[in-house]
PDB file of C-alpha atoms (C1' of nucleotides) in Angstrom:
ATOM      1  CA  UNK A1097      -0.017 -82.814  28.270  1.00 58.00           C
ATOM      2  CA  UNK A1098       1.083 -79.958  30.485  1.00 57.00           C
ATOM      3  CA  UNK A1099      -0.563 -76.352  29.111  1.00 65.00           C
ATOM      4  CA  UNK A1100       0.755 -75.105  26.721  1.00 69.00           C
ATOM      5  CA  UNK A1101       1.107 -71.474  25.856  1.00 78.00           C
ATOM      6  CA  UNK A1102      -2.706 -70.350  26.189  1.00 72.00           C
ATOM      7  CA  UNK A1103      -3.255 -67.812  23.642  1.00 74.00           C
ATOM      8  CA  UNK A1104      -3.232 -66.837  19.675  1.00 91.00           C
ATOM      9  CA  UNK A1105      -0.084 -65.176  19.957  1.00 96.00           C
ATOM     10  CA  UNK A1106       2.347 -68.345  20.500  1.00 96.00           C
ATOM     11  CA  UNK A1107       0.406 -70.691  18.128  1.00 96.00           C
ATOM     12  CA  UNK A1108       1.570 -67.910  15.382  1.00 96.00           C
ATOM     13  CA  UNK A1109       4.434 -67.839  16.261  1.00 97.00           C
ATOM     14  CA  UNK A1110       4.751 -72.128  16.478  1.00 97.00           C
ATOM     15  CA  UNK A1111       3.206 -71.848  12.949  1.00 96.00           C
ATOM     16  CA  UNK A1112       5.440 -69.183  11.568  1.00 97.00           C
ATOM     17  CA  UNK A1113       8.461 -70.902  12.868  1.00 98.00           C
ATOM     18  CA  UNK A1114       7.015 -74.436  11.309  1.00 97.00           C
ATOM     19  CA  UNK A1115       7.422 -72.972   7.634  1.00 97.00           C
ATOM     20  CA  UNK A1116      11.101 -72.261   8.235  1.00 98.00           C
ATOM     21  CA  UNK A1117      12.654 -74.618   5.578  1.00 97.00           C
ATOM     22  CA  UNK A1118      15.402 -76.539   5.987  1.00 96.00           C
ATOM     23  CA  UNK A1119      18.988 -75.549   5.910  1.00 95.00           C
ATOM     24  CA  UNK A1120      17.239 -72.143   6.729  1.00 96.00           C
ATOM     25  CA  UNK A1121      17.206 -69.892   9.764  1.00 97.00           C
ATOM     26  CA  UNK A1122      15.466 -66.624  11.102  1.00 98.00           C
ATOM     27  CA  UNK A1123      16.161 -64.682  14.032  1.00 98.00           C
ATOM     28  CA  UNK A1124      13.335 -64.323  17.111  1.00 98.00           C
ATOM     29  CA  UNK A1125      13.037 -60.757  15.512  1.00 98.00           C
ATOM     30  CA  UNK A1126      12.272 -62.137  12.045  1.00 98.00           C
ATOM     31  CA  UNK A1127       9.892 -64.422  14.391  1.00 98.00           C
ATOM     32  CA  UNK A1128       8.075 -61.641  15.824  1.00 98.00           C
ATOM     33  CA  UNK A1129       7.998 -59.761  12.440  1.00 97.00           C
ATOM     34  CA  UNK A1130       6.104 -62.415  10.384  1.00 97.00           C
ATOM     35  CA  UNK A1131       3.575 -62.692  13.414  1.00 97.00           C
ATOM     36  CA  UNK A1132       2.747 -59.101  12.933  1.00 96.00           C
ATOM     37  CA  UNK A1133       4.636 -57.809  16.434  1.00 97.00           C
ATOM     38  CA  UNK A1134       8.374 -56.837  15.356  1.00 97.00           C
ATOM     39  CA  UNK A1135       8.822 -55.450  19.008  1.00 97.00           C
ATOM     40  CA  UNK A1136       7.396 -59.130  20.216  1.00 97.00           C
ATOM     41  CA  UNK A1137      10.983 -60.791  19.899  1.00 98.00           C
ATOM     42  CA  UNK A1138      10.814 -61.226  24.234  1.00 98.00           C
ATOM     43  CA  UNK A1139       7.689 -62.916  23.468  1.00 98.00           C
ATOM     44  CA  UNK A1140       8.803 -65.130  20.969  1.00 98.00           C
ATOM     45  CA  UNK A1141      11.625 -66.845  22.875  1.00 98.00           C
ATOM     46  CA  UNK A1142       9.520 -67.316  25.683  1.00 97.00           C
ATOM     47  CA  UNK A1143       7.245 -69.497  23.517  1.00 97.00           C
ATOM     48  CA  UNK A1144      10.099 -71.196  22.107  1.00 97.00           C
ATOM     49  CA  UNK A1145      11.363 -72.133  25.352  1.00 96.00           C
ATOM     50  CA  UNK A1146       8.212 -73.113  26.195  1.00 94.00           C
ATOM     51  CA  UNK A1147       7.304 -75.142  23.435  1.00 91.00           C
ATOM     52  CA  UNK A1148       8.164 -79.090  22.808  1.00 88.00           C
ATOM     53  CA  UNK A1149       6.699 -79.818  19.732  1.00 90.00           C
ATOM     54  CA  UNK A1150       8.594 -82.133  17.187  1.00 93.00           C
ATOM     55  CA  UNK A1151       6.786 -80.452  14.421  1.00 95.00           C
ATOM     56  CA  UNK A1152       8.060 -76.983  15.686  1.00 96.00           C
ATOM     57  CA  UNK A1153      12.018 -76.139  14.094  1.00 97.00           C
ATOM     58  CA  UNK A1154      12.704 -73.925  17.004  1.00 97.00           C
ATOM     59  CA  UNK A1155      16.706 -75.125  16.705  1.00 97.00           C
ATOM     60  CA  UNK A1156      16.306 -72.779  13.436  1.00 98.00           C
ATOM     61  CA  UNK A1157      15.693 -69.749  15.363  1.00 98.00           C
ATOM     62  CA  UNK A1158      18.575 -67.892  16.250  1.00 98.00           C
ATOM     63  CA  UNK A1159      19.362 -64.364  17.552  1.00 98.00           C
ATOM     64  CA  UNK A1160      20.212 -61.580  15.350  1.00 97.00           C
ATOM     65  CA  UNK A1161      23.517 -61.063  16.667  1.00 96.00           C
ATOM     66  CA  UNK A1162      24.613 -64.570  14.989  1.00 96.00           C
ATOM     67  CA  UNK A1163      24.610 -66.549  18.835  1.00 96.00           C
ATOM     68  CA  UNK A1164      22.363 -69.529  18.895  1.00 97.00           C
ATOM     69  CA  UNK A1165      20.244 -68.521  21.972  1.00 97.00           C
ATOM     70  CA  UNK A1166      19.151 -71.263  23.571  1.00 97.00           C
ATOM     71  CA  UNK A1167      17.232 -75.146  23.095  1.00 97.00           C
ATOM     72  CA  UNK A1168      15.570 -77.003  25.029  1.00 94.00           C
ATOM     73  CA  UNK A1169      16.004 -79.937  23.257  1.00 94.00           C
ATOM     74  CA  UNK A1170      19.964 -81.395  24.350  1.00 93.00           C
ATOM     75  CA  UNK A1171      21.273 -77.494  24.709  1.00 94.00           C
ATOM     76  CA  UNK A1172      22.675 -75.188  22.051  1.00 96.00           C
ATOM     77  CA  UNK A1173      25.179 -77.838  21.417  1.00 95.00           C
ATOM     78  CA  UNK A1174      22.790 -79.921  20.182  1.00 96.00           C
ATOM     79  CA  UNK A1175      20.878 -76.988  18.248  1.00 96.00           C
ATOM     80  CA  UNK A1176      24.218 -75.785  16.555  1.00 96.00           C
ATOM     81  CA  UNK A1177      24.846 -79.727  15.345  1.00 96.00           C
ATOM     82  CA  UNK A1178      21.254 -79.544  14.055  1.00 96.00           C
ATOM     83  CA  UNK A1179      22.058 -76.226  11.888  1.00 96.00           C
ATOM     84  CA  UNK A1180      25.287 -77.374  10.958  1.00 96.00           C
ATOM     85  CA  UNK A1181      24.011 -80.353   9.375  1.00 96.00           C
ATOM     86  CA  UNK A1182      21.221 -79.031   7.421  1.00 96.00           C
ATOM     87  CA  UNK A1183      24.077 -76.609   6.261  1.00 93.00           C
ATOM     88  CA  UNK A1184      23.211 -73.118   8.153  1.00 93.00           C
ATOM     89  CA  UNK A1185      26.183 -70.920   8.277  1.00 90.00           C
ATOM     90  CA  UNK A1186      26.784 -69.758  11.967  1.00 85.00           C
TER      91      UNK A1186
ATOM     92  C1'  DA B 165      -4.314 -54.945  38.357  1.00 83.57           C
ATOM     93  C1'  DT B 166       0.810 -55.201  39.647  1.00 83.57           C
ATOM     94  C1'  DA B 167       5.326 -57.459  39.758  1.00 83.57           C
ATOM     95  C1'  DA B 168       8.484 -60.738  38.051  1.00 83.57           C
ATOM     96  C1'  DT B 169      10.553 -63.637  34.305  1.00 83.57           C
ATOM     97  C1'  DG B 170      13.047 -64.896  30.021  1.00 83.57           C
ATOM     98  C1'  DA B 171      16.043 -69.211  24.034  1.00 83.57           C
ATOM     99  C1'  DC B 172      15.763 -60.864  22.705  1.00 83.57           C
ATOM    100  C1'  DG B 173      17.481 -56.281  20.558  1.00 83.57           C
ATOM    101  C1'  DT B 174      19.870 -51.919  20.329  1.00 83.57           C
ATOM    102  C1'  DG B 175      22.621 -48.328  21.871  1.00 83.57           C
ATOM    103  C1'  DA B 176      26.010 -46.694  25.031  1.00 83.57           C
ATOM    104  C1'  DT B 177      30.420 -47.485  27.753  1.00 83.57           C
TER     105       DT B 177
ATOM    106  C1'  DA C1140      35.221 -56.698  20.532  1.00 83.57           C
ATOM    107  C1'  DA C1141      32.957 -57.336  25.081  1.00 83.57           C
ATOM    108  C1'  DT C1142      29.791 -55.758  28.644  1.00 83.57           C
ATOM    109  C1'  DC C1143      26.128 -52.979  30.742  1.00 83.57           C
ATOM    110  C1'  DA C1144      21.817 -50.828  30.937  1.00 83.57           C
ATOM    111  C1'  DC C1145      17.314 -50.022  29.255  1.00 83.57           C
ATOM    112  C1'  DG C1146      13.325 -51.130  26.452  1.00 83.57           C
ATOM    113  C1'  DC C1147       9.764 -54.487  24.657  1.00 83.57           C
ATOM    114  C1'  DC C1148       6.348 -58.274  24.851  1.00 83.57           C
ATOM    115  C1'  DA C1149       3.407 -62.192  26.304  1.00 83.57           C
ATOM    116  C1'  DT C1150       2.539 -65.254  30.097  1.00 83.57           C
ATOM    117  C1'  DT C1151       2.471 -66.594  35.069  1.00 83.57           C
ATOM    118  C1'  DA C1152       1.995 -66.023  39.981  1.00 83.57           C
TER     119       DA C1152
END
DNA sequence: ATAATGACGTGAT
DNA sequence: AATCACGCCATTA
């Protein structure tokens, strides 16, 4: 396994973002909110886009402006099919 | 310790 | 509405 993000602050956030439910979706400022660091929102997508974990929804983390961001996962394509079909408004 | 980076956010133009 | 500039944060080199 390459190394993952090395410190407390991005398995929060991986946690936090694991309880999103389904057909839900919160913004990286949300993110950074629930992990106790509303200003952290920089911080947040850089875990995202540094973390591949199946277990981790990161598709369901969006900006606040409405845009997708970004995915690593098959592109924001892919990530807006993903919230489309679990019935996320964008 | 300093500089650079990036799936961001807000306010100004 | 779209774009630009600045601020913020954690991690890496």
């Amino acid at each position: 396994m390459d190394k993952q993000f090395t410190g407390n602050f991005a398995d929060k956030v991986r946690e936090a973002v694991r309880q999103i439910p389904r057909g839900k979706t919160m913004s990286y400022k949300e993110v950074a909110y629930a992990v106790g660091k509303p200003l952290a929102s920089r911080a947040v997508a850089n875990v995202m886009a540094n973390n591949y974990d199946s277990t981790v929804p990161c598709h369901r983390v969006i900006r606040s402006d409405g845009k997708l961001g970004g995915y690593n996962r098959g592109g924001i394509i892919k990530k807006r099919e993903l919230l489309l079909a679990e019935g996320c408004k964008i």
